[in-house]
Amino acid sequence: MFRTSLNLLKGSRAYHSVQHPSRIISTKGIDAVVLKQAITHIPKYGFDSLCITQAIRELEYPDSLVLALTSSASGDSLEFQLVKYWLQSQRQKLNDSVVEPSNEFHQISNEYERTKFLLKQRLLYNEPVAHHLGGALAQLVTPYNVQTSMGELHALADDIAFFAGDESNDFAWYTKRFGISTIYVGAELFMMQDSSSNFKATYNFVDGKVDELRNLGAGYNNVEQWTLFNAVSLVNLIKSQLTRG
Amino acid sequence: MDKLLLRRGFASSSRSLHKTVDKKAAAAKKYHGDNVKYGSLSRAQRAFLDRVVRVDQAGELGADYIYFGQYTVLASKYPHLKPVLQHMWDQEIHHHNTFNKLQTERRVRPSLLTPLWKAGAFGIGVSTALIGKEAAMACTVAVETVIGGHYNQQLRVLMNQFNDVPVYDKETGEKLKEADLPRDVATSSELRELKSLISQFRDDELEHLDTAIEHDAEKAVPYLLLTEVIKLVCRGAIWTAERV
């Protein structure tokens, strides 16, 4: 248990080198080629293995190539591999857009305003698939996948905190990241049911939430909320698994 | 599939043609820091650097707070020790700030037990200083011995395990042989600076060790017991801070 929770904290992130760059997703390998094509079909089919089959056909590979993915070392299902690739590629996209010197992001100097900008930017990438997010979340909270998905969530929160200019050296480091994770998950859940034009309500939601985090007391509350959210969803998860028998 | 293979075949043959031309040019080319590009570090190498920054930050935080504790108790009692302690403490604050900066820049997770390290280090500083100034100095001896040895161990790994990082020509993207490169270009300035930082800090810590011995550390009464227990505590703290 202790070891698992530690691994969650580590996520996929380790020492960020200045001169030895490494990318989040690799572009090499047949699975990366297929998945890259597959995520373009998500707006149409949702987070379904159909995207992968379709991508394989489009790339004019034999249908049996799907074996390259089903027999992957991670042991993840096709759907979860698609979700994982989607999340990682969007995180890569966010990273790439931030380091671009022409990005308007660099005009903002306040840490929390930057956090707002980054969160909204990430949610913007979700717009085309917003109505399929429920399917992705169902994959992410499946017990077998939880460790990976939490790692990915924390990696996103860490990216946002880092680019926003976080300089905390102690426990605040953890508080901030958990706060950002909470906001992001909340915003995504909000987005799924948002019927306002251009998801205006979701972005207002993010603004409000970051303002709350600004206050350290509110930041503390978010950790509590995050824990509670996870406890409740865990209970619900157990319940649902029990009813399934 | 065939089309793809064919294309790949062409691509690789044209690339190898390029290579032979470039090799001649590269022989005459002088490499310095600006016209090379470094490959990424392996997972294990990054994990090691992650640990190094985290444990060193926690260690310097500890050292900072130990001197804080000692200074609080001893500065008024022994005015002649005041400048000595102040000098050592200032150096530790500088080390601590340097690693704090490195931790945020290189995106390393700080130790989860930071509040414990603060309280524990301050406690050790105060309690040894309360026993007497010799005991405080013996505490410094024990801590600096362990830290000096630990820094040396890190340097050894940095020297031995980071030689396989690939170096590329910035324009052509061609992988360069170590023999073609001047010594200071073969490793990135990032790693070189980290090494010189650690060796500088190790020298500072060993200087503190000498200072403590000059100020009668060995006259502390249960000297062996005191130093060995503190050494054990430090090693345990290092082991934990690397991981948690």
Tab-separated table of C-alpha atoms in Angstrom:
chain	number	residue	atom	x	y	z
A	1	MET	CA	0.000	0.000	0.000
A	2	PHE	CA	2.767	2.386	1.038
A	3	ARG	CA	4.797	1.525	-2.009
A	4	THR	CA	1.828	1.991	-4.329
A	5	SER	CA	1.013	5.419	-2.992
A	6	LEU	CA	4.660	6.418	-3.392
A	7	ASN	CA	4.627	5.266	-6.989
A	8	LEU	CA	1.544	7.400	-7.532
A	9	LEU	CA	3.455	10.431	-6.370
A	10	LYS	CA	6.323	9.682	-8.690
A	11	GLY	CA	4.055	9.279	-11.711
A	12	SER	CA	5.954	9.283	-14.938
A	13	ARG	CA	7.930	12.334	-13.932
A	14	ALA	CA	11.541	12.430	-12.802
A	15	TYR	CA	14.333	14.990	-12.897
A	16	HIS	CA	13.715	17.538	-15.636
A	17	SER	CA	16.927	18.024	-17.527
A	18	VAL	CA	17.708	21.327	-19.217
A	19	GLN	CA	20.252	20.077	-21.724
A	20	HIS	CA	19.113	16.490	-22.147
A	21	PRO	CA	15.530	16.861	-23.394
A	22	SER	CA	13.156	13.906	-23.318
A	23	ARG	CA	9.636	13.782	-24.697
A	24	ILE	CA	6.501	12.520	-22.985
A	25	ILE	CA	5.359	10.374	-25.910
A	26	SER	CA	7.640	8.605	-28.298
A	27	THR	CA	6.991	8.961	-32.005
A	28	LYS	CA	8.837	5.758	-32.829
A	29	GLY	CA	7.280	2.312	-32.790
A	30	ILE	CA	4.325	0.969	-34.674
A	31	ASP	CA	1.955	1.399	-31.725
A	32	ALA	CA	2.726	5.126	-31.541
A	33	VAL	CA	2.040	5.502	-35.268
A	34	VAL	CA	-1.305	3.721	-34.998
A	35	LEU	CA	-2.398	5.501	-31.823
A	36	LYS	CA	-1.485	8.880	-33.276
A	37	GLN	CA	-3.845	8.212	-36.151
A	38	ALA	CA	-6.452	6.642	-33.867
A	39	ILE	CA	-6.956	9.684	-31.650
A	40	THR	CA	-8.148	11.672	-34.657
A	41	HIS	CA	-11.229	9.423	-34.697
A	42	ILE	CA	-12.183	9.998	-31.057
A	43	PRO	CA	-14.580	12.885	-31.826
A	44	LYS	CA	-16.547	10.494	-34.037
A	45	TYR	CA	-16.432	7.139	-32.235
A	46	GLY	CA	-15.582	8.113	-28.675
A	47	PHE	CA	-12.892	6.320	-26.656
A	48	ASP	CA	-13.557	3.007	-28.366
A	49	SER	CA	-11.272	0.376	-29.880
A	50	LEU	CA	-13.053	1.138	-33.147
A	51	CYS	CA	-10.750	4.172	-33.472
A	52	ILE	CA	-7.740	1.863	-33.524
A	53	THR	CA	-9.235	-0.540	-36.048
A	54	GLN	CA	-10.141	2.395	-38.238
A	55	ALA	CA	-6.652	3.863	-37.958
A	56	ILE	CA	-5.041	0.561	-38.951
A	57	ARG	CA	-7.206	0.422	-42.068
A	58	GLU	CA	-6.451	4.005	-42.967
A	59	LEU	CA	-2.735	3.438	-42.667
A	60	GLU	CA	-3.161	0.446	-44.978
A	61	TYR	CA	-1.750	-2.018	-42.510
A	62	PRO	CA	-3.122	-5.555	-42.256
A	63	ASP	CA	-5.946	-5.944	-39.741
A	64	SER	CA	-3.872	-8.388	-37.726
A	65	LEU	CA	-1.594	-5.499	-36.733
A	66	VAL	CA	-3.960	-4.886	-33.838
A	67	LEU	CA	-1.984	-7.681	-32.164
A	68	ALA	CA	0.919	-5.281	-31.758
A	69	LEU	CA	-1.300	-3.342	-29.372
A	70	THR	CA	-3.258	-6.121	-27.694
A	71	SER	CA	-0.012	-7.883	-26.797
A	72	SER	CA	1.714	-4.752	-25.481
A	73	ALA	CA	3.914	-5.223	-22.429
A	74	SER	CA	1.760	-2.930	-20.287
A	75	GLY	CA	-1.138	-5.407	-20.511
A	76	ASP	CA	-3.585	-2.523	-20.928
A	77	SER	CA	-6.776	-2.934	-22.914
A	78	LEU	CA	-7.061	-1.269	-26.308
A	79	GLU	CA	-9.480	1.313	-24.968
A	80	PHE	CA	-7.217	2.239	-22.080
A	81	GLN	CA	-4.195	2.497	-24.349
A	82	LEU	CA	-6.187	4.916	-26.455
A	83	VAL	CA	-7.173	6.971	-23.397
A	84	LYS	CA	-3.596	6.960	-22.101
A	85	TYR	CA	-2.204	8.029	-25.454
A	86	TRP	CA	-4.806	10.752	-25.708
A	87	LEU	CA	-3.887	12.145	-22.285
A	88	GLN	CA	-0.155	11.968	-22.890
A	89	SER	CA	-0.341	13.510	-26.344
A	90	GLN	CA	-2.462	16.384	-25.034
A	91	ARG	CA	0.040	16.936	-22.247
A	92	GLN	CA	2.823	16.979	-24.815
A	93	LYS	CA	0.831	19.488	-26.860
A	94	LEU	CA	0.445	21.724	-23.816
A	95	ASN	CA	4.194	21.486	-23.110
A	96	ASP	CA	5.057	22.332	-26.708
A	97	SER	CA	2.683	25.290	-26.838
A	98	VAL	CA	4.043	26.752	-23.596
A	99	VAL	CA	7.690	26.730	-24.664
A	100	GLU	CA	6.734	28.595	-27.858
A	101	PRO	CA	8.031	32.167	-27.245
A	102	SER	CA	5.157	33.760	-29.189
A	103	ASN	CA	2.512	32.302	-26.862
A	104	GLU	CA	0.424	34.993	-25.149
A	105	PHE	CA	0.979	32.992	-21.966
A	106	HIS	CA	4.320	34.754	-21.506
A	107	GLN	CA	2.563	38.118	-21.075
A	108	ILE	CA	0.993	36.902	-17.831
A	109	SER	CA	3.133	37.332	-14.752
A	110	ASN	CA	0.924	36.216	-11.880
A	111	GLU	CA	1.341	32.558	-10.901
A	112	TYR	CA	-2.376	31.925	-10.397
A	113	GLU	CA	-3.378	33.708	-13.597
A	114	ARG	CA	-0.893	31.475	-15.383
A	115	THR	CA	-2.429	28.446	-13.696
A	116	LYS	CA	-5.852	29.542	-14.964
A	117	PHE	CA	-4.513	29.995	-18.474
A	118	LEU	CA	-2.886	26.562	-18.523
A	119	LEU	CA	-5.896	24.750	-17.109
A	120	LYS	CA	-8.178	26.411	-19.647
A	121	GLN	CA	-5.763	25.657	-22.434
A	122	ARG	CA	-5.783	21.987	-21.488
A	123	LEU	CA	-9.569	21.932	-21.271
A	124	LEU	CA	-9.739	23.593	-24.682
A	125	TYR	CA	-8.054	20.510	-26.132
A	126	ASN	CA	-10.949	18.484	-24.695
A	127	GLU	CA	-13.623	20.440	-26.575
A	128	PRO	CA	-13.877	18.167	-29.639
A	129	VAL	CA	-14.228	15.076	-27.436
A	130	ALA	CA	-16.154	16.664	-24.567
A	131	HIS	CA	-19.227	14.505	-25.003
A	132	HIS	CA	-17.204	11.295	-24.977
A	133	LEU	CA	-15.270	12.107	-21.795
A	134	GLY	CA	-17.555	9.861	-19.753
A	135	GLY	CA	-16.168	6.860	-21.614
A	136	ALA	CA	-12.605	7.946	-20.897
A	137	LEU	CA	-13.344	8.462	-17.205
A	138	ALA	CA	-14.917	5.007	-16.998
A	139	GLN	CA	-11.619	3.577	-18.266
A	140	LEU	CA	-9.553	5.719	-15.933
A	141	VAL	CA	-11.316	4.709	-12.724
A	142	THR	CA	-11.241	0.977	-13.443
A	143	PRO	CA	-9.240	-0.427	-10.507
A	144	TYR	CA	-6.579	-2.026	-12.687
A	145	ASN	CA	-5.925	1.310	-14.414
A	146	VAL	CA	-6.174	3.638	-11.451
A	147	GLN	CA	-2.452	3.746	-10.708
A	148	THR	CA	-1.570	4.790	-14.254
A	149	SER	CA	-4.364	7.312	-14.535
A	150	MET	CA	-3.544	8.949	-11.213
A	151	GLY	CA	0.100	9.134	-12.259
A	152	GLU	CA	-0.960	10.858	-15.450
A	153	LEU	CA	-3.200	13.276	-13.566
A	154	HIS	CA	-0.386	14.220	-11.183
A	155	ALA	CA	2.004	14.614	-14.088
A	156	LEU	CA	-0.419	17.097	-15.635
A	157	ALA	CA	-0.812	18.966	-12.352
A	158	ASP	CA	2.975	19.046	-11.981
A	159	ASP	CA	3.380	20.420	-15.513
A	160	ILE	CA	0.855	23.158	-14.820
A	161	ALA	CA	2.388	24.081	-11.463
A	162	PHE	CA	5.885	24.151	-12.967
A	163	PHE	CA	4.987	26.298	-15.971
A	164	ALA	CA	2.921	28.596	-13.771
A	165	GLY	CA	6.145	29.274	-11.862
A	166	ASP	CA	5.672	27.414	-8.599
A	167	GLU	CA	8.689	27.768	-6.313
A	168	SER	CA	7.648	25.913	-3.201
A	169	ASN	CA	10.230	23.750	-1.473
A	170	ASP	CA	8.223	22.124	1.266
A	171	PHE	CA	4.800	20.710	1.934
A	172	ALA	CA	3.141	23.455	-0.128
A	173	TRP	CA	4.557	21.665	-3.159
A	174	TYR	CA	2.202	18.774	-2.474
A	175	THR	CA	-0.746	20.987	-1.526
A	176	LYS	CA	-0.531	22.944	-4.771
A	177	ARG	CA	-0.358	19.906	-7.004
A	178	PHE	CA	-3.217	18.153	-5.278
A	179	GLY	CA	-5.206	21.380	-5.556
A	180	ILE	CA	-4.595	21.643	-9.283
A	181	SER	CA	-5.483	17.958	-9.786
A	182	THR	CA	-8.759	18.513	-7.949
A	183	ILE	CA	-9.626	21.526	-10.069
A	184	TYR	CA	-8.823	19.691	-13.249
A	185	VAL	CA	-10.917	16.628	-12.401
A	186	GLY	CA	-13.760	18.875	-11.258
A	187	ALA	CA	-13.595	20.929	-14.434
A	188	GLU	CA	-13.621	17.830	-16.597
A	189	LEU	CA	-16.678	16.476	-14.815
A	190	PHE	CA	-18.278	19.881	-15.209
A	191	MET	CA	-17.392	20.002	-18.883
A	192	MET	CA	-19.146	16.701	-19.546
A	193	GLN	CA	-22.505	18.220	-18.663
A	194	ASP	CA	-21.831	21.773	-19.754
A	195	SER	CA	-24.426	23.014	-22.238
A	196	SER	CA	-23.323	26.669	-22.366
A	197	SER	CA	-21.973	27.962	-25.669
A	198	ASN	CA	-18.247	27.314	-26.156
A	199	PHE	CA	-18.076	25.809	-22.657
A	200	LYS	CA	-18.096	29.268	-21.127
A	201	ALA	CA	-19.455	27.894	-17.861
A	202	THR	CA	-16.551	25.446	-17.559
A	203	TYR	CA	-13.980	28.203	-17.962
A	204	ASN	CA	-15.779	30.352	-15.420
A	205	PHE	CA	-15.694	27.350	-13.136
A	206	VAL	CA	-11.896	27.128	-13.543
A	207	ASP	CA	-11.435	30.850	-12.834
A	208	GLY	CA	-13.480	30.598	-9.687
A	209	LYS	CA	-11.647	27.508	-8.501
A	210	VAL	CA	-8.170	28.958	-9.027
A	211	ASP	CA	-9.177	32.090	-7.148
A	212	GLU	CA	-10.104	29.843	-4.287
A	213	LEU	CA	-6.769	28.072	-4.416
A	214	ARG	CA	-5.037	31.424	-4.188
A	215	ASN	CA	-6.043	31.494	-0.603
A	216	LEU	CA	-4.014	28.917	1.295
A	217	GLY	CA	-6.980	27.930	3.419
A	218	ALA	CA	-8.937	27.162	0.255
A	219	GLY	CA	-5.940	25.221	-1.008
A	220	TYR	CA	-6.068	23.105	2.110
A	221	ASN	CA	-9.772	22.517	1.586
A	222	ASN	CA	-9.157	21.269	-1.908
A	223	VAL	CA	-6.907	18.506	-0.620
A	224	GLU	CA	-9.675	17.499	1.709
A	225	GLN	CA	-12.157	17.593	-1.134
A	226	TRP	CA	-9.843	15.578	-3.320
A	227	THR	CA	-9.470	12.923	-0.657
A	228	LEU	CA	-13.197	12.913	-0.049
A	229	PHE	CA	-13.900	12.697	-3.764
A	230	ASN	CA	-11.621	9.710	-4.031
A	231	ALA	CA	-13.052	8.077	-0.924
A	232	VAL	CA	-16.588	8.500	-2.228
A	233	SER	CA	-15.719	7.257	-5.683
A	234	LEU	CA	-13.893	4.326	-4.110
A	235	VAL	CA	-16.968	3.432	-2.103
A	236	ASN	CA	-19.112	3.801	-5.202
A	237	LEU	CA	-16.660	1.754	-7.186
A	238	ILE	CA	-16.719	-1.050	-4.632
A	239	LYS	CA	-20.496	-0.842	-4.564
A	240	SER	CA	-20.741	-1.062	-8.326
A	241	GLN	CA	-18.316	-3.960	-8.434
A	242	LEU	CA	-20.308	-5.751	-5.746
A	243	THR	CA	-23.606	-5.341	-7.568
A	244	ARG	CA	-21.981	-6.672	-10.694
A	245	GLY	CA	-21.140	-9.716	-8.635
B	1	MET	CA	3.762	-2.381	-46.639
B	2	ASP	CA	6.087	-2.851	-49.612
B	3	LYS	CA	5.856	0.803	-50.483
B	4	LEU	CA	6.834	1.702	-46.967
B	5	LEU	CA	9.823	-0.612	-46.988
B	6	LEU	CA	10.942	0.757	-50.303
B	7	ARG	CA	10.766	4.302	-49.034
B	8	ARG	CA	12.655	3.363	-45.934
B	9	GLY	CA	15.340	1.712	-48.025
B	10	PHE	CA	15.836	4.842	-50.037
B	11	ALA	CA	15.872	7.024	-46.999
B	12	SER	CA	18.563	5.036	-45.256
B	13	SER	CA	20.801	4.824	-48.316
B	14	SER	CA	20.638	8.561	-48.907
B	15	ARG	CA	21.372	9.131	-45.255
B	16	SER	CA	24.472	6.944	-45.375
B	17	LEU	CA	25.673	8.912	-48.402
B	18	HIS	CA	25.339	12.076	-46.387
B	19	LYS	CA	27.224	10.511	-43.545
B	20	THR	CA	30.386	9.853	-45.529
B	21	VAL	CA	30.436	13.439	-46.745
B	22	ASP	CA	29.818	14.775	-43.268
B	23	LYS	CA	32.512	12.673	-41.727
B	24	LYS	CA	35.164	14.414	-43.769
B	25	ALA	CA	33.780	17.771	-42.754
B	26	ALA	CA	33.515	16.717	-39.127
B	27	ALA	CA	37.175	15.769	-38.971
B	28	ALA	CA	38.119	19.386	-39.515
B	29	LYS	CA	35.242	20.777	-37.457
B	30	LYS	CA	35.948	22.032	-33.969
B	31	TYR	CA	33.260	21.267	-31.398
B	32	HIS	CA	32.436	23.588	-28.559
B	33	GLY	CA	29.402	23.943	-26.300
B	34	ASP	CA	27.165	25.674	-28.865
B	35	ASN	CA	27.281	23.393	-31.883
B	36	VAL	CA	26.486	20.127	-30.151
B	37	LYS	CA	23.223	18.689	-28.900
B	38	TYR	CA	22.919	16.199	-26.049
B	39	GLY	CA	20.764	13.081	-26.115
B	40	SER	CA	18.286	12.320	-23.383
B	41	LEU	CA	19.289	10.648	-20.144
B	42	SER	CA	18.144	7.130	-19.405
B	43	ARG	CA	15.355	6.450	-16.934
B	44	ALA	CA	17.846	5.208	-14.342
B	45	GLN	CA	20.047	8.256	-14.776
B	46	ARG	CA	17.120	10.610	-14.318
B	47	ALA	CA	15.927	8.657	-11.305
B	48	PHE	CA	19.410	8.957	-9.803
B	49	LEU	CA	19.558	12.729	-10.338
B	50	ASP	CA	16.067	12.991	-8.890
B	51	ARG	CA	17.280	11.289	-5.723
B	52	VAL	CA	20.475	13.333	-5.595
B	53	VAL	CA	18.662	16.659	-5.658
B	54	ARG	CA	16.007	15.559	-3.172
B	55	VAL	CA	18.373	14.061	-0.619
B	56	ASP	CA	20.876	16.915	-0.893
B	57	GLN	CA	18.152	19.492	-0.455
B	58	ALA	CA	16.858	17.668	2.617
B	59	GLY	CA	20.428	17.245	3.917
B	60	GLU	CA	21.307	20.899	3.552
B	61	LEU	CA	18.007	21.834	5.154
B	62	GLY	CA	19.000	19.580	8.056
B	63	ALA	CA	22.475	21.103	8.295
B	64	ASP	CA	20.982	24.590	8.192
B	65	TYR	CA	18.666	23.764	11.097
B	66	ILE	CA	21.360	21.969	13.142
B	67	TYR	CA	23.528	25.100	13.074
B	68	PHE	CA	20.433	27.177	13.821
B	69	GLY	CA	19.856	25.063	16.939
B	70	GLN	CA	23.500	25.182	18.015
B	71	TYR	CA	23.697	28.910	17.432
B	72	THR	CA	20.560	29.566	19.488
B	73	VAL	CA	22.071	27.835	22.519
B	74	LEU	CA	25.794	28.578	22.211
B	75	ALA	CA	26.012	32.106	20.772
B	76	SER	CA	25.231	33.857	24.028
B	77	LYS	CA	27.127	31.418	26.255
B	78	TYR	CA	30.403	31.390	24.329
B	79	PRO	CA	30.884	34.695	22.488
B	80	HIS	CA	34.217	33.503	21.026
B	81	LEU	CA	32.368	30.708	19.148
B	82	LYS	CA	29.872	33.114	17.633
B	83	PRO	CA	31.817	34.045	14.461
B	84	VAL	CA	32.876	30.405	13.912
B	85	LEU	CA	29.308	29.142	14.093
B	86	GLN	CA	28.004	32.064	12.083
B	87	HIS	CA	30.480	31.354	9.276
B	88	MET	CA	29.527	27.668	9.082
B	89	TRP	CA	25.834	28.462	9.334
B	90	ASP	CA	26.057	31.038	6.509
B	91	GLN	CA	27.683	28.475	4.265
B	92	GLU	CA	24.945	25.962	5.023
B	93	ILE	CA	22.275	28.561	4.222
B	94	HIS	CA	23.975	29.161	0.893
B	95	HIS	CA	24.039	25.393	0.188
B	96	HIS	CA	20.399	25.096	1.199
B	97	ASN	CA	19.298	27.944	-1.087
B	98	THR	CA	21.271	26.509	-3.988
B	99	PHE	CA	19.559	23.149	-3.717
B	100	ASN	CA	16.160	24.786	-3.216
B	101	LYS	CA	16.658	26.569	-6.506
B	102	LEU	CA	17.840	23.388	-8.195
B	103	GLN	CA	14.819	21.501	-6.859
B	104	THR	CA	12.284	23.867	-8.415
B	105	GLU	CA	14.244	24.318	-11.653
B	106	ARG	CA	14.752	20.620	-12.269
B	107	ARG	CA	11.260	19.728	-11.123
B	108	VAL	CA	12.305	17.401	-8.325
B	109	ARG	CA	9.761	16.468	-5.693
B	110	PRO	CA	10.878	17.763	-2.282
B	111	SER	CA	11.012	15.218	0.526
B	112	LEU	CA	7.571	14.528	1.927
B	113	LEU	CA	9.040	14.505	5.434
B	114	THR	CA	10.360	18.084	5.229
B	115	PRO	CA	8.567	19.158	8.449
B	116	LEU	CA	10.144	16.184	10.261
B	117	TRP	CA	13.651	17.014	8.994
B	118	LYS	CA	13.229	20.587	10.211
B	119	ALA	CA	12.093	19.569	13.688
B	120	GLY	CA	14.591	16.710	13.986
B	121	ALA	CA	17.600	18.747	12.874
B	122	PHE	CA	16.744	21.647	15.140
B	123	GLY	CA	16.296	19.140	17.986
B	124	ILE	CA	19.715	17.553	17.423
B	125	GLY	CA	21.357	20.982	17.237
B	126	VAL	CA	19.769	22.222	20.439
B	127	SER	CA	20.178	19.020	22.468
B	128	THR	CA	23.872	18.494	21.665
B	129	ALA	CA	24.571	22.174	22.344
B	130	LEU	CA	22.820	21.826	25.720
B	131	ILE	CA	25.181	18.990	26.691
B	132	GLY	CA	28.093	21.322	26.042
B	133	LYS	CA	30.089	23.018	23.319
B	134	GLU	CA	32.304	19.952	22.890
B	135	ALA	CA	29.258	17.771	22.296
B	136	ALA	CA	27.956	20.265	19.745
B	137	MET	CA	31.288	20.094	17.929
B	138	ALA	CA	31.231	16.283	18.093
B	139	CYS	CA	27.808	16.434	16.492
B	140	THR	CA	29.257	18.558	13.689
B	141	VAL	CA	32.056	16.010	13.237
B	142	ALA	CA	29.582	13.143	12.922
B	143	VAL	CA	27.219	14.945	10.553
B	144	GLU	CA	29.924	16.321	8.278
B	145	THR	CA	31.682	12.946	8.083
B	146	VAL	CA	28.538	11.271	6.841
B	147	ILE	CA	27.613	14.117	4.471
B	148	GLY	CA	31.149	14.336	3.059
B	149	GLY	CA	31.180	10.594	2.404
B	150	HIS	CA	27.734	10.738	0.850
B	151	TYR	CA	28.709	13.574	-1.500
B	152	ASN	CA	31.758	11.574	-2.536
B	153	GLN	CA	29.590	8.600	-3.332
B	154	GLN	CA	27.323	10.754	-5.498
B	155	LEU	CA	30.329	12.183	-7.333
B	156	ARG	CA	31.616	8.675	-7.995
B	157	VAL	CA	28.324	7.729	-9.681
B	158	LEU	CA	28.198	11.008	-11.620
B	159	MET	CA	31.736	10.360	-12.885
B	160	ASN	CA	31.210	6.705	-13.800
B	161	GLN	CA	27.601	6.262	-14.857
B	162	PHE	CA	27.027	9.289	-17.073
B	163	ASN	CA	29.601	8.662	-19.793
B	164	ASP	CA	27.251	6.934	-22.213
B	165	VAL	CA	25.029	9.956	-22.876
B	166	PRO	CA	25.037	10.457	-26.657
B	167	VAL	CA	26.262	13.729	-28.151
B	168	TYR	CA	25.042	14.909	-31.562
B	169	ASP	CA	26.121	17.532	-34.040
B	170	LYS	CA	23.546	20.324	-33.836
B	171	GLU	CA	23.255	20.883	-37.587
B	172	THR	CA	23.550	17.417	-39.069
B	173	GLY	CA	22.201	15.469	-36.106
B	174	GLU	CA	25.029	12.990	-36.518
B	175	LYS	CA	26.147	11.085	-33.442
B	176	LEU	CA	29.657	12.110	-32.411
B	177	LYS	CA	32.403	9.908	-31.082
B	178	GLU	CA	33.859	10.760	-27.732
B	179	ALA	CA	37.356	10.853	-29.224
B	180	ASP	CA	36.389	13.716	-31.559
B	181	LEU	CA	35.219	15.903	-28.725
B	182	PRO	CA	37.194	18.093	-26.365
B	183	ARG	CA	36.921	16.967	-22.754
B	184	ASP	CA	34.681	19.807	-21.643
B	185	VAL	CA	32.170	19.233	-24.455
B	186	ALA	CA	31.845	15.475	-23.970
B	187	THR	CA	29.613	16.075	-20.935
B	188	SER	CA	26.917	18.741	-20.858
B	189	SER	CA	27.533	21.841	-18.773
B	190	GLU	CA	24.462	20.883	-16.769
B	191	LEU	CA	26.158	17.731	-15.459
B	192	ARG	CA	29.549	19.410	-15.180
B	193	GLU	CA	28.107	22.215	-13.070
B	194	LEU	CA	26.302	19.740	-10.823
B	195	LYS	CA	29.563	17.873	-10.268
B	196	SER	CA	31.546	20.993	-9.473
B	197	LEU	CA	28.745	22.163	-7.183
B	198	ILE	CA	28.765	18.921	-5.232
B	199	SER	CA	32.540	18.801	-4.937
B	200	GLN	CA	32.601	22.443	-3.809
B	201	PHE	CA	29.991	21.709	-1.154
B	202	ARG	CA	31.835	18.567	-0.057
B	203	ASP	CA	34.982	20.635	0.477
B	204	ASP	CA	32.997	23.141	2.538
B	205	GLU	CA	31.570	20.349	4.688
B	206	LEU	CA	35.010	18.833	5.276
B	207	GLU	CA	36.293	22.271	6.243
B	208	HIS	CA	33.564	22.384	8.904
B	209	LEU	CA	34.773	18.982	10.078
B	210	ASP	CA	38.291	20.381	10.573
B	211	THR	CA	36.923	23.452	12.340
B	212	ALA	CA	34.951	21.264	14.738
B	213	ILE	CA	38.006	19.143	15.586
B	214	GLU	CA	40.057	22.315	16.194
B	215	HIS	CA	37.377	23.374	18.671
B	216	ASP	CA	37.796	20.344	20.947
B	217	ALA	CA	35.195	18.035	19.460
B	218	GLU	CA	37.213	15.036	20.608
B	219	LYS	CA	36.988	16.162	24.208
B	220	ALA	CA	33.258	15.508	24.290
B	221	VAL	CA	32.633	12.953	26.985
B	222	PRO	CA	30.979	9.945	25.424
B	223	TYR	CA	32.655	10.964	22.112
B	224	LEU	CA	32.408	7.609	20.355
B	225	LEU	CA	28.873	6.945	21.524
B	226	LEU	CA	27.712	10.434	20.553
B	227	THR	CA	29.292	10.485	17.099
B	228	GLU	CA	28.337	6.916	16.223
B	229	VAL	CA	24.702	7.423	17.214
B	230	ILE	CA	24.454	10.662	15.228
B	231	LYS	CA	26.138	9.028	12.231
B	232	LEU	CA	23.578	6.236	12.384
B	233	VAL	CA	20.711	8.738	12.539
B	234	CYS	CA	22.148	10.659	9.563
B	235	ARG	CA	22.496	7.517	7.468
B	236	GLY	CA	18.914	6.571	8.265
B	237	ALA	CA	17.733	10.048	7.325
B	238	ILE	CA	19.661	9.918	4.025
B	239	TRP	CA	18.161	6.535	3.185
B	240	THR	CA	14.658	7.846	3.902
B	241	ALA	CA	15.010	11.236	2.198
B	242	GLU	CA	16.190	9.597	-1.016
B	243	ARG	CA	12.983	7.599	-1.168
B	244	VAL	CA	10.193	9.514	0.543
